[in-house]
XYZ file of C-alpha atoms in Angstrom:
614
model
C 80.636 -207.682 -39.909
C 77.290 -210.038 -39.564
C 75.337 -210.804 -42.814
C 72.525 -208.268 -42.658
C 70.346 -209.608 -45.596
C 68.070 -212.258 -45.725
C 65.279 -213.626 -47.616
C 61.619 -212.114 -47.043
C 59.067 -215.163 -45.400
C 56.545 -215.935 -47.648
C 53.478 -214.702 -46.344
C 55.188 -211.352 -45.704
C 56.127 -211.037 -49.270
C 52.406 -211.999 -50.495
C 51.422 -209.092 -48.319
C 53.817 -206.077 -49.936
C 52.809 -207.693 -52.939
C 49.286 -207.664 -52.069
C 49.677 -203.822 -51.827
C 50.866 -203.744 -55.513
C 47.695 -205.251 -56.582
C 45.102 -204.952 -54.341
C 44.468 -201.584 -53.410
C 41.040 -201.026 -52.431
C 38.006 -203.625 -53.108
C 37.716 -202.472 -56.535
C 40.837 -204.271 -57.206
C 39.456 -207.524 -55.870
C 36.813 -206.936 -58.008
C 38.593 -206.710 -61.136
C 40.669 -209.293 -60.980
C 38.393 -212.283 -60.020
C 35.857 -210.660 -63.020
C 38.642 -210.827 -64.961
C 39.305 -214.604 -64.179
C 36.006 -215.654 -64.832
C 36.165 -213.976 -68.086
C 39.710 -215.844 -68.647
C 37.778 -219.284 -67.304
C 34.842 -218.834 -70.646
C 32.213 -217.969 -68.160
C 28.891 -216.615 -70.123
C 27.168 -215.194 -66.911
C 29.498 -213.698 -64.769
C 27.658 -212.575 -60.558
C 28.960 -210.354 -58.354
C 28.022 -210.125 -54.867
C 29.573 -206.664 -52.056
C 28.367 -206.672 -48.881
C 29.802 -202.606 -46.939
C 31.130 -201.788 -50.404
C 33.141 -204.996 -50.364
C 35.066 -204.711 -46.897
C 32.852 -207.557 -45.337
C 32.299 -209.652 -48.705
C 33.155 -209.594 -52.341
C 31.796 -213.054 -53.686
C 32.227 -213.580 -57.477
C 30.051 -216.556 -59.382
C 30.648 -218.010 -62.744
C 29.683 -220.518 -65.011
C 33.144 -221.243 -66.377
C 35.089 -224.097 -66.597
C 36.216 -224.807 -63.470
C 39.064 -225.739 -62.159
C 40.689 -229.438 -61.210
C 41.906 -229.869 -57.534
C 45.089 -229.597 -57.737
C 44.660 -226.412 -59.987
C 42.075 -225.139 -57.545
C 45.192 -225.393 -55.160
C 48.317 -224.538 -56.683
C 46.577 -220.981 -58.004
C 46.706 -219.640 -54.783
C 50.752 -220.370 -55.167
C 52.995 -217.331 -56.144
C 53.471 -217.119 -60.117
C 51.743 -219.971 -60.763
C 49.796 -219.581 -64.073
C 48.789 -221.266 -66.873
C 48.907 -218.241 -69.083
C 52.378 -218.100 -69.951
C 55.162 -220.409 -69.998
C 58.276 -218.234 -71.373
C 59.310 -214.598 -71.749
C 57.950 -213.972 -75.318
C 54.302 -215.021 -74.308
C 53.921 -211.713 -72.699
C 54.104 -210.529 -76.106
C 51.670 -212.747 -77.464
C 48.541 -212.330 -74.233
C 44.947 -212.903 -75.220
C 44.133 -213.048 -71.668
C 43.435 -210.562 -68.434
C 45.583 -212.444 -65.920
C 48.774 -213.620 -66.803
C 50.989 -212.833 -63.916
C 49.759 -215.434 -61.227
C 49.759 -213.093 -58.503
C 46.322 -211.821 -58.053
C 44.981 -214.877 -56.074
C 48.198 -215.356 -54.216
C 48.325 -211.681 -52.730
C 44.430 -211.553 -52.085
C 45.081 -214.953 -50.061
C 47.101 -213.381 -47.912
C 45.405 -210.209 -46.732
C 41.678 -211.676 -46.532
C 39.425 -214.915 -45.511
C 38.998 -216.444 -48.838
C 36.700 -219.798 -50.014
C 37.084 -221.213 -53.321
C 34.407 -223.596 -54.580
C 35.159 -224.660 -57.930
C 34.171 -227.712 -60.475
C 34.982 -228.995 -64.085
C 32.080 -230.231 -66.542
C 33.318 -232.765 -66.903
C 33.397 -234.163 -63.114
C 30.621 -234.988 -60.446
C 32.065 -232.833 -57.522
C 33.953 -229.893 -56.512
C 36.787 -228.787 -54.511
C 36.061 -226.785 -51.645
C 39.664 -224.486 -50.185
C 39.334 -221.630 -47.405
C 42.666 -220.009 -46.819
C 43.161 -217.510 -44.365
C 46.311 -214.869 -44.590
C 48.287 -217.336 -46.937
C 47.243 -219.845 -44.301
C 45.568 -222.761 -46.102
C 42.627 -223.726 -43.473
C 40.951 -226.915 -45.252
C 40.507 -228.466 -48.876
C 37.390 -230.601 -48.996
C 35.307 -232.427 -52.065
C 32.080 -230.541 -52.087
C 29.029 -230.895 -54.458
C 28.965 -227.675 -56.569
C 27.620 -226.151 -59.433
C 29.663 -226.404 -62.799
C 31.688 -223.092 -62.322
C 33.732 -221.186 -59.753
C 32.610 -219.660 -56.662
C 35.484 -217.067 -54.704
C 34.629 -215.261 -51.769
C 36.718 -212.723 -50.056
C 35.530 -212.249 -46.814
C 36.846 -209.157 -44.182
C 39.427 -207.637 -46.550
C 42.658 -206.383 -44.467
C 41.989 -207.895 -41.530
C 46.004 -208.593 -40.865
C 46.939 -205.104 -42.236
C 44.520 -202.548 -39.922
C 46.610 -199.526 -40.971
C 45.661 -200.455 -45.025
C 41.897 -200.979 -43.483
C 42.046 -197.568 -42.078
C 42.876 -195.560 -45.629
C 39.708 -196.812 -47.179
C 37.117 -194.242 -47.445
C 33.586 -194.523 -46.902
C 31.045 -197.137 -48.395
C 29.683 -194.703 -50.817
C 33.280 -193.960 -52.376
C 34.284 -197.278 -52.521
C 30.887 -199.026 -53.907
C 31.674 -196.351 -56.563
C 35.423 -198.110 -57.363
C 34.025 -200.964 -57.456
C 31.014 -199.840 -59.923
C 33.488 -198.208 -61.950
C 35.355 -201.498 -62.540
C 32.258 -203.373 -63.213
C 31.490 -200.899 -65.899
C 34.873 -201.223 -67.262
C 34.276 -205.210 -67.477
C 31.256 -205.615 -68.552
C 31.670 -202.416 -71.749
C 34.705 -204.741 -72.781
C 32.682 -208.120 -72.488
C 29.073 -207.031 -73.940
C 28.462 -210.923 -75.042
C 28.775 -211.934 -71.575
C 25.667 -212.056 -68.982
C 26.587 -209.639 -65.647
C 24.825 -209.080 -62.435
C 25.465 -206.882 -59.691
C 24.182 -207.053 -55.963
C 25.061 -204.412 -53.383
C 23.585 -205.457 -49.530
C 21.093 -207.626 -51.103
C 19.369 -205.555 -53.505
C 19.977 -205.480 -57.382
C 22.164 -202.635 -58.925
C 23.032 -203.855 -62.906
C 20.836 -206.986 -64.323
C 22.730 -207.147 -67.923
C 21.747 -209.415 -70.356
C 23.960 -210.978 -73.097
C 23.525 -207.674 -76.024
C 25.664 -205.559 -78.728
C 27.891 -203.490 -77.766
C 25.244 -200.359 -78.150
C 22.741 -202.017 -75.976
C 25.062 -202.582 -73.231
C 26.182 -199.175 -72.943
C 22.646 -198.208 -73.063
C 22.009 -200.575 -70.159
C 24.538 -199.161 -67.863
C 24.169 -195.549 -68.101
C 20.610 -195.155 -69.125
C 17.962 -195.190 -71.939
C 18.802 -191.596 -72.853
C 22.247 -192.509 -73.531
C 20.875 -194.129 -77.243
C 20.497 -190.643 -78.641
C 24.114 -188.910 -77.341
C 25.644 -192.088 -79.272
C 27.854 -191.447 -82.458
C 29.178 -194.362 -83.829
C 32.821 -194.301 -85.071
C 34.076 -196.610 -87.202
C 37.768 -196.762 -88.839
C 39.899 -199.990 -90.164
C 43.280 -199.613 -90.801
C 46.640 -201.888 -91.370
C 47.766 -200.880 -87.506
C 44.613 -200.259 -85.987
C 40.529 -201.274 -85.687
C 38.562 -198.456 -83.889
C 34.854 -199.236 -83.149
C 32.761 -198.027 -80.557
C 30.685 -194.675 -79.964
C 31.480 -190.812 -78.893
C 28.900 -188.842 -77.743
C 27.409 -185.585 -78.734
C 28.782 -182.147 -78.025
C 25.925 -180.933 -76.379
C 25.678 -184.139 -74.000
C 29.150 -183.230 -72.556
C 29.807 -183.601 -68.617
C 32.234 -181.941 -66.559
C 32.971 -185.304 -65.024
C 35.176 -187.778 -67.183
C 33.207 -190.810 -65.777
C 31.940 -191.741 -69.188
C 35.765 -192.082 -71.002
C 36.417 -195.656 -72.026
C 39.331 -196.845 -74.287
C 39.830 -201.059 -74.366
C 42.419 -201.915 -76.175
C 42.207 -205.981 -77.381
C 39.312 -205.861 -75.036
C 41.230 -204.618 -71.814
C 40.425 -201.428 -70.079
C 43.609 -199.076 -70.283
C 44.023 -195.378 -69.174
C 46.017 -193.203 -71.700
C 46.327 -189.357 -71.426
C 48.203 -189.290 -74.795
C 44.933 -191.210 -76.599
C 42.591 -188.655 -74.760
C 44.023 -186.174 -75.976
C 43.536 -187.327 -79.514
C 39.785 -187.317 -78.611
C 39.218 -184.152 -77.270
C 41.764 -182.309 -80.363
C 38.832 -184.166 -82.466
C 35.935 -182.166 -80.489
C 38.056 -179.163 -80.028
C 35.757 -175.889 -80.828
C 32.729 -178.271 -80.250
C 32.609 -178.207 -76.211
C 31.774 -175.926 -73.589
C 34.581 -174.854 -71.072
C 35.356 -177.388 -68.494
C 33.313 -179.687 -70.468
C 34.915 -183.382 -71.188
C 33.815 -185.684 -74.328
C 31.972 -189.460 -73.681
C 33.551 -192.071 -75.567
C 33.611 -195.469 -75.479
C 36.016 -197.005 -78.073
C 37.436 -200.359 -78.839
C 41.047 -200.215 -80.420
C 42.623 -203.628 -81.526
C 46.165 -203.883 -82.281
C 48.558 -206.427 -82.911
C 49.525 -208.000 -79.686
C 53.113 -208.127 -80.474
C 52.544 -204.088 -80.703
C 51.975 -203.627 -77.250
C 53.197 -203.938 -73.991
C 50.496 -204.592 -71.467
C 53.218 -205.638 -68.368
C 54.389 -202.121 -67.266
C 52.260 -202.018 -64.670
C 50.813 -203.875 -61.776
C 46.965 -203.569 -62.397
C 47.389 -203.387 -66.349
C 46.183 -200.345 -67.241
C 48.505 -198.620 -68.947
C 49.916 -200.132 -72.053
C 52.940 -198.735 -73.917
C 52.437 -198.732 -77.626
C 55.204 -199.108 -80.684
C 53.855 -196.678 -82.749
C 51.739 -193.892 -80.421
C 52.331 -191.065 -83.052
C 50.250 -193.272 -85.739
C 47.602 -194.193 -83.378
C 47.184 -190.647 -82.091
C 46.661 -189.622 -85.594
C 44.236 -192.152 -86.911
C 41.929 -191.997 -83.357
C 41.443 -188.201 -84.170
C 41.100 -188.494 -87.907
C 38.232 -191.365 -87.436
C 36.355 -189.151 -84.310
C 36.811 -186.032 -86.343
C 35.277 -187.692 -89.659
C 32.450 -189.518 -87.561
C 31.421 -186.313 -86.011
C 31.037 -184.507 -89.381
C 29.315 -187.858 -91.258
C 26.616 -187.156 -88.590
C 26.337 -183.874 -89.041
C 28.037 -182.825 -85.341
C 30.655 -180.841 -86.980
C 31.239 -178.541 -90.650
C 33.666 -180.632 -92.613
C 35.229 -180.421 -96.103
C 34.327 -183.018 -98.582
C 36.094 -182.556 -101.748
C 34.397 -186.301 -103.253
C 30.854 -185.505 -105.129
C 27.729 -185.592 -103.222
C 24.600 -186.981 -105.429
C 22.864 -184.901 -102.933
C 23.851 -181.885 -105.187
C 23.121 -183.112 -108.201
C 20.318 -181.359 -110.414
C 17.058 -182.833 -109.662
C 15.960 -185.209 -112.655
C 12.769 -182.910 -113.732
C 15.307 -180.322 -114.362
C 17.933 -182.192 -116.234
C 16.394 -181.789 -119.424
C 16.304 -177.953 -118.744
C 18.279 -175.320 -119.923
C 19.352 -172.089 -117.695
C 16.730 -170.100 -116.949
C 15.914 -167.161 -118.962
C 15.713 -163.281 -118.074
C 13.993 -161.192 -120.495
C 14.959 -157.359 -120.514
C 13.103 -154.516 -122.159
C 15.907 -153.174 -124.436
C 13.932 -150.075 -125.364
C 13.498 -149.087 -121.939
C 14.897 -145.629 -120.951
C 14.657 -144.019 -117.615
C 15.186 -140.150 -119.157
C 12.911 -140.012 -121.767
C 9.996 -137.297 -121.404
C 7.260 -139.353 -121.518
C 8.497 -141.331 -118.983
C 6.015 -140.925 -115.918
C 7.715 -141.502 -112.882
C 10.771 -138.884 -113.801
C 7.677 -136.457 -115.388
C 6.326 -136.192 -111.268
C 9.238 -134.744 -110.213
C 9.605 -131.430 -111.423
C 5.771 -131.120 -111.836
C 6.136 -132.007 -107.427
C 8.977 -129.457 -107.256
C 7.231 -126.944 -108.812
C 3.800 -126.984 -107.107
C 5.592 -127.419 -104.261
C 7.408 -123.753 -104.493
C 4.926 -122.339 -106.105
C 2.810 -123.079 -102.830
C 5.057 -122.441 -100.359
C 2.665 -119.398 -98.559
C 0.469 -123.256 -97.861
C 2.652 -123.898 -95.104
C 2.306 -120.860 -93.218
C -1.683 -120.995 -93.322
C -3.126 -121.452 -89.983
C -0.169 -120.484 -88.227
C -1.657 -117.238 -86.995
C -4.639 -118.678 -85.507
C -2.227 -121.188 -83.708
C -0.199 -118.843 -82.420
C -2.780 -116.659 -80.675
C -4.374 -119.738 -78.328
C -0.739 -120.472 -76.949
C 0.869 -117.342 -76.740
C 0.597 -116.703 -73.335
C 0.790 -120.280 -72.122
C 4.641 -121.289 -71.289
C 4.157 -123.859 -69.133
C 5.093 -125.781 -72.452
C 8.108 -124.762 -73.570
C 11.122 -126.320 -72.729
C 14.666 -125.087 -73.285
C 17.653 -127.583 -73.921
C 20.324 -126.948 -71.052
C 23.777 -127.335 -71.410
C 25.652 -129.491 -68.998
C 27.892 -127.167 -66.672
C 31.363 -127.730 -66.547
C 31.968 -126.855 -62.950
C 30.011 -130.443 -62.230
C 33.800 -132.123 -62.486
C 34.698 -130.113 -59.628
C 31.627 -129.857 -57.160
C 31.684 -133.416 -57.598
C 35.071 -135.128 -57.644
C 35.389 -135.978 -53.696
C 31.611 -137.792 -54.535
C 33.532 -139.247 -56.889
C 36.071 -140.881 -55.162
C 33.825 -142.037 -52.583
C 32.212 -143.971 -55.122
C 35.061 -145.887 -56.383
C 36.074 -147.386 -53.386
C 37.347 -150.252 -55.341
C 38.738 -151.907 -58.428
C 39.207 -154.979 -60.656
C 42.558 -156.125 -61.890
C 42.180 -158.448 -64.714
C 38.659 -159.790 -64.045
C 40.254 -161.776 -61.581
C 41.052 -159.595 -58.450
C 39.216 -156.797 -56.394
C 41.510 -154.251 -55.660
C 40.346 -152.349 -51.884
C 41.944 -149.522 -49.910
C 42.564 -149.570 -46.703
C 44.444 -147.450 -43.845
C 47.460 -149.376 -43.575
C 47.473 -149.968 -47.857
C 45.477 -152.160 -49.797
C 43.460 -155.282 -50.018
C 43.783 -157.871 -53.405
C 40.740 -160.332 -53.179
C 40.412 -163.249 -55.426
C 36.922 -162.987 -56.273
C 35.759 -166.467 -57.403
C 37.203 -167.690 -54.056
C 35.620 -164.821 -51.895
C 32.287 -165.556 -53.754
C 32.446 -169.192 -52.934
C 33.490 -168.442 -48.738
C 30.111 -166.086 -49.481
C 27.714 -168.800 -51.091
C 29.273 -171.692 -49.080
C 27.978 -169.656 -45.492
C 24.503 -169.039 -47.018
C 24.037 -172.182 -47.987
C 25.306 -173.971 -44.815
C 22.863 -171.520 -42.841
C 19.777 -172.292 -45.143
C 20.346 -176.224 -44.612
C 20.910 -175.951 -40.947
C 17.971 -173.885 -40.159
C 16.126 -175.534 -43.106
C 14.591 -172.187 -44.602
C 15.687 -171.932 -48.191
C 14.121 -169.406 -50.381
C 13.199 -171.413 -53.642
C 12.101 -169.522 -56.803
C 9.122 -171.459 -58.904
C 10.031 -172.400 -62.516
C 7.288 -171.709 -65.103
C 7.537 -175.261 -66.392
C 9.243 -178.301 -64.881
C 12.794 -178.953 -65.327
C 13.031 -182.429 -66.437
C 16.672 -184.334 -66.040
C 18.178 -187.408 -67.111
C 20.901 -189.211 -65.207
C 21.501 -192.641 -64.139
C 20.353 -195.464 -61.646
C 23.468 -195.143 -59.408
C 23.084 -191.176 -60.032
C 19.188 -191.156 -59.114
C 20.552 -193.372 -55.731
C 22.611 -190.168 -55.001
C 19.693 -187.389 -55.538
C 17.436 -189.304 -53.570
C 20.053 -190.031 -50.382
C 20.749 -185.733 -51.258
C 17.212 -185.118 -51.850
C 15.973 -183.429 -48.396
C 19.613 -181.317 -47.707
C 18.476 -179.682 -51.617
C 15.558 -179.349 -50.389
C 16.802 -177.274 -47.587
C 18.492 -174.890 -50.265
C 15.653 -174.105 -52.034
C 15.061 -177.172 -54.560
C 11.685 -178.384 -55.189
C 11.352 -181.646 -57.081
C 8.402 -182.522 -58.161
C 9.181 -186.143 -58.883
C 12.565 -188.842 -58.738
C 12.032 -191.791 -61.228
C 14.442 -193.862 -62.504
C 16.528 -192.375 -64.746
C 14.564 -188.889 -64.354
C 14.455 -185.925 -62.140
C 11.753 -183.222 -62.485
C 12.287 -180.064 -60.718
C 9.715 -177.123 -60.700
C 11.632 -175.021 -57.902
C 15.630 -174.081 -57.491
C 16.889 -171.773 -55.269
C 17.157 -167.764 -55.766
C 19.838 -166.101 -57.841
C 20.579 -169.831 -59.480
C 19.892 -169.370 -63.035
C 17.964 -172.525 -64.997
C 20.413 -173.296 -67.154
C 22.872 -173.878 -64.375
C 20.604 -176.488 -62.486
C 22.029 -179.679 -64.289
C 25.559 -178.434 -64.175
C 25.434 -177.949 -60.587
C 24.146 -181.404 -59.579
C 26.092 -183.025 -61.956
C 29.161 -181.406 -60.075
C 27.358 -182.305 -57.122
C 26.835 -185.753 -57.891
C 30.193 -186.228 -58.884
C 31.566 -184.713 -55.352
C 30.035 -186.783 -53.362
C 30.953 -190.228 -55.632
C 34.553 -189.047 -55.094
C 33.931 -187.755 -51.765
C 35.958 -184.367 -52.402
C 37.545 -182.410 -50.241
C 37.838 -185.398 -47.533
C 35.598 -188.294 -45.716
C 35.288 -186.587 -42.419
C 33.253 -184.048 -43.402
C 29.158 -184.641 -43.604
C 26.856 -184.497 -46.647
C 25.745 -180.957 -45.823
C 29.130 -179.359 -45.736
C 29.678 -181.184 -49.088
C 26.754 -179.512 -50.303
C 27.322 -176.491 -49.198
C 30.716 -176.870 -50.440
C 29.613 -178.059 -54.008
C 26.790 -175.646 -54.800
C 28.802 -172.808 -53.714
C 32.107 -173.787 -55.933
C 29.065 -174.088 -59.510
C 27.600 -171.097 -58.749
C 30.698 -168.549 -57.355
C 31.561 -166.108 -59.810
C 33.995 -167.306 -62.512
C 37.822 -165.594 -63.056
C 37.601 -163.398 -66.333
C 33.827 -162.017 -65.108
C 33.400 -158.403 -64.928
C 31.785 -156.789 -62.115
C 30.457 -153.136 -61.610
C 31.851 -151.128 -59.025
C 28.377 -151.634 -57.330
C 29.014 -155.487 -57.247
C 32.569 -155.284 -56.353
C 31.750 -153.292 -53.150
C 28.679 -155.511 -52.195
C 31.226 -158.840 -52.566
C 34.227 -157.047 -50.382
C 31.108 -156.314 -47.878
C 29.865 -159.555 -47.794
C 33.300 -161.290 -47.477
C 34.209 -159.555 -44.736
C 30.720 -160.203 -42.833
C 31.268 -163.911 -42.983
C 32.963 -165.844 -40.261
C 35.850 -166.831 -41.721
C 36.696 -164.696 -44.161
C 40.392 -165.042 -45.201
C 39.554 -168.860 -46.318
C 37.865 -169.934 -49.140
C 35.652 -173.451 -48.594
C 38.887 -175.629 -49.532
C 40.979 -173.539 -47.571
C 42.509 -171.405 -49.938
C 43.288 -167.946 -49.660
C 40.860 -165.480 -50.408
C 42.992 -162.028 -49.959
C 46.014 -160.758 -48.838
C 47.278 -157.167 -47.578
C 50.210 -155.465 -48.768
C 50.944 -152.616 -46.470
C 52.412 -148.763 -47.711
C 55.540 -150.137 -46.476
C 55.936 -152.873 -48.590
C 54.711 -150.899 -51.492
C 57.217 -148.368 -50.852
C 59.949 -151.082 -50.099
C 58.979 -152.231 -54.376
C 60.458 -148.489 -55.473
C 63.991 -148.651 -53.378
């Protein structure tokens, strides 16, 4: 039998490699910020062009690289981070693996300009799908320059799973975030199709979250603070009330690397537990550093999970630190058993003694002469001894309405025959009935209907709101004082591209600033109070383009608005209500669907019931 294995060609294994790291754009993105963070840089430029599938361009100020180095780190595992086994144990670095280059090489048109201090020119590569084009001496400034121009071009089928621009700008917005939290003493700047979307200048670590998410962030800020033998926590959670239902504001760097944990989450939000709303998530954005022989940071391809020696011990110190930050600040009741000088006896008192209460000893309630108890018999016995007093007049009274009874009223007792005129009225009434606070319970001819009613209610909002943004006649209810908003710059981008389908569902905004919205309108039946949840759900939908990227910004509206404001599993509703929904359900168009095409109800026939009791 013929040999049937053989070795992979090389630019065939770049490319299935290429799929372990570069996933989207956003993982270009990260990994050539995180080489010009590895090369010293202290201003750091990134350029997208289409969310990165024509250009992602990268500029630093670094140190450059040499020719032949500008070369050979487009080569498979060729790095000059690590040199044995036990340096992966010892990484101070992003990159370490050597790959990132080599697998972007092969999948894209890339250009590498790239010069040393210490020399007079640059080297100058463009590679094409591993295919090394030309390598030139150019004049350059001191720094590296890496373009990645039409991104897939070889692999159409990987081309075709990326979503739209506005879902993959926000990847690669999210990684620049992540970056430039971990890296606040470095310079960033962001361009998106020529205009400016992050200028951030060199700062602390408060300023630069500031910078990124907005000038209201300052006050949702509580720092947190904790030093320990295994572990340095520093870094900020925010306030209860500030909570999202999004998680986009959840950062945990570990030795300055971004890392995803669900285990260290956890820890957080056992700290806030009893402090948040339902559905609501806690903003953090924490700095651990550990012991680099602690960790493992190479159990994954893009490096963001890390596996930790001890997880139990940093579980338990991340919630003790949040948990004592959040009382220090007064966020949450604690108990302090350590003295408080805040309790101490003010100094003009010290010199006091308890104060004194001076009784009258002689004092007795049943003497005689006491006057208060003397009034009461004296009122007990003028009062019976003038008791004919209370019939004076009475006569005279009497006479004027004695033969007027259009006045009188008589008390009627409720007739108990009522339960039996009225039971079929009854039973017409209560046509239907709620199981749990969850399902709507119906009769029918062939047996019974079970709705779900959050679903139904959504399948009932989602039509009405689809109608009232087609035919652009929403009925908008005027708020007695503007509703003013705070989100930020990439979240203003959204409102404003949303701005005239929310308009078509009954907002009115009076004004769109930069990090405010004021609104002195929303639409009917949509309490105040829910106005900010529902377009921070909205906002949040369309970033992550949910359910899919066929579908148009109207339907995701629609879609959005009606899943905030459907009525919630565990709500009661009055039989009134419950018939009004089962109405309404069934005089949509597609009824048995909810807007993510769930089920709304199903039928069980008498058959089936009857089959239950065999």
């Amino acid at each position: 039998m013929a040999d049937i294995i053989q070795l992979l060609p090389d630019h065939v294994a770049n490319q299935i490699a290429a799929g372990e790291v570069v996933q989207r754009p956003a993982s270009v993105v990260k990994e050539l910020l995180e080489n010009a963070i590895d090369a010293n840089a202290s201003t750091i430029k990134l350029i997208v062009k289409d969310a990165g599938k024509t250009l992602i361009q990268v500029i630093d100020n670094g140190k450059g690289m040499s020719p032949t180095d500008a070369r050979l780190s487009f080569e498979r595992h060729a790095t000059s981070k690590i040199k044995s086994a036990e340096d992966l144990f010892q990484l101070n670095t992003k990159g370490f693996r050597g790959e990132a280059l080599a697998s972007i090489a092969a999948i894209a048109h890339v250009e590498l300009k790239t010069k040393q201090d210490n020399e007079d020119l640059g080297s100058a590569i463009v590679i094409e799908g591993s295919e090394v084009k030309s390598q030139e001496v150019v004049v350059t400034p001191t720094g590296t320059s890496l373009s990645v121009k039409h991104l897939f071009f070889n692999i159409p089928a990987r081309r075709n799973f990326l979503k739209s621009n506005t879902v993959e700008l926000r990847h690669i917005i999210d990684e620049f975030h992540r970056v430039a939290l971990a890296h606040p003493s470095i310079s960033f700047s962001m361009f998106s199709n020529g205009s400016e979307t992050f200028n951030l200048p060199e700062s602390n670590y408060r300023q630069r979250i500031v910078n990124i998410f907005g000038t209201k962030t300052n006050e949702k800020l509580v720092p947190v603070e904790e030093e320990t033998e295994v572990l340095t926590i520093s870094g900020f959670v925010g306030k209860p009330e500030f909570a999202k239902k999004s998680r986009n504001e959840q950062f945990f760097f570990v030795n300055d690397r971004y890392i995803k944990s669900a285990y260290l989450n956890h820890a957080i939000n056992s700290a806030f537990e009893g402090l948040l709303k339902d559905g609501a998530q806690p903003s953090y954005y924490l700095n651990l550093t550990v012991n680099p022989q602690t960790i493992d940071i190479n159990i994954h391809p893009t490096k963001t999970e890390i596996k930790f020696d001890d997880e139990h011990t940093l579980y338990a110190i991340l919630r003790s630190a949040v948990k004592h930050s959040l009382g220090q600040f007064n966020i949450a009741p604690v108990l302090d058993f350590e003295r408080d000088a805040n309790l101490d006896t003010p100094y003009s008192y010290q010199q006091k003694g308890a104060p004194s209460v001076e009784v009258d000893r002689s004092f007795n309630p049943f003497k005689e002469d006491n006057p208060k108890v003397k009034t009461a018999p004296n009122y007990k016995k003028e009062s019976t001894a003038s008791w004919e007093s209370l019939y004076v007049g009475l006569e005279s009274k009497g006479t004027k309405t004695n033969t007027d009874f259009s006045e009188v009223h008589f008390e009627s007792e409720p007739s108990n025959d009522s339960f039996f005129k009225n039971e079929n009225e009854v039973e017409k009434k209560q046509s239907t009935y709620q199981l749990n606070n969850k399902f709507i319970i119906s009769t029918i001819k062939s047996g019974m209907l079970v709705i779900d009613q959050h679903r139904a209610h959504q399948r009932v909002l989602y039509e009405d709101y689809l109608r009232h943004i087609t035919i652009k006649e929403g009925v908008s209810q005027q708020l007695l004082f503007p509703l003013e908003i705070h989100f930020s710059t990439q979240e203003i981008d959204l409102i404003n591209q949303l701005k005239e389908d929310l308009e078509s569902t009954g907002f009115v905004f009076q004004s769109i600033q930069e990090e405010t919205v004021q609104i002195t309108g929303v639409p009917v039946n949509v309490p105040e109070s829910e106005v900010s949840i529902i377009l921070e759900q909205l906002i949040s939908d369309v970033e992550n383009e949910v359910p899919d990227s066929n579908f148009s910004a109207t339907d995701l509206l629609a879609k959005s608005m009606a899943k905030s404001l459907a009525i919630k599993t565990g709500q009661t509703l009055t039989n009134t209500e419950q018939e009004h929904l089962v109405n309404r359900l069934f005089a949509c168009k597609e009824p048995n669907v909810s807007p993510t095409n769930k089920t709304t109800f199903i039928t069980m026939s008498v058959d089936e019931l009857d089959k239950k009791f065999m």
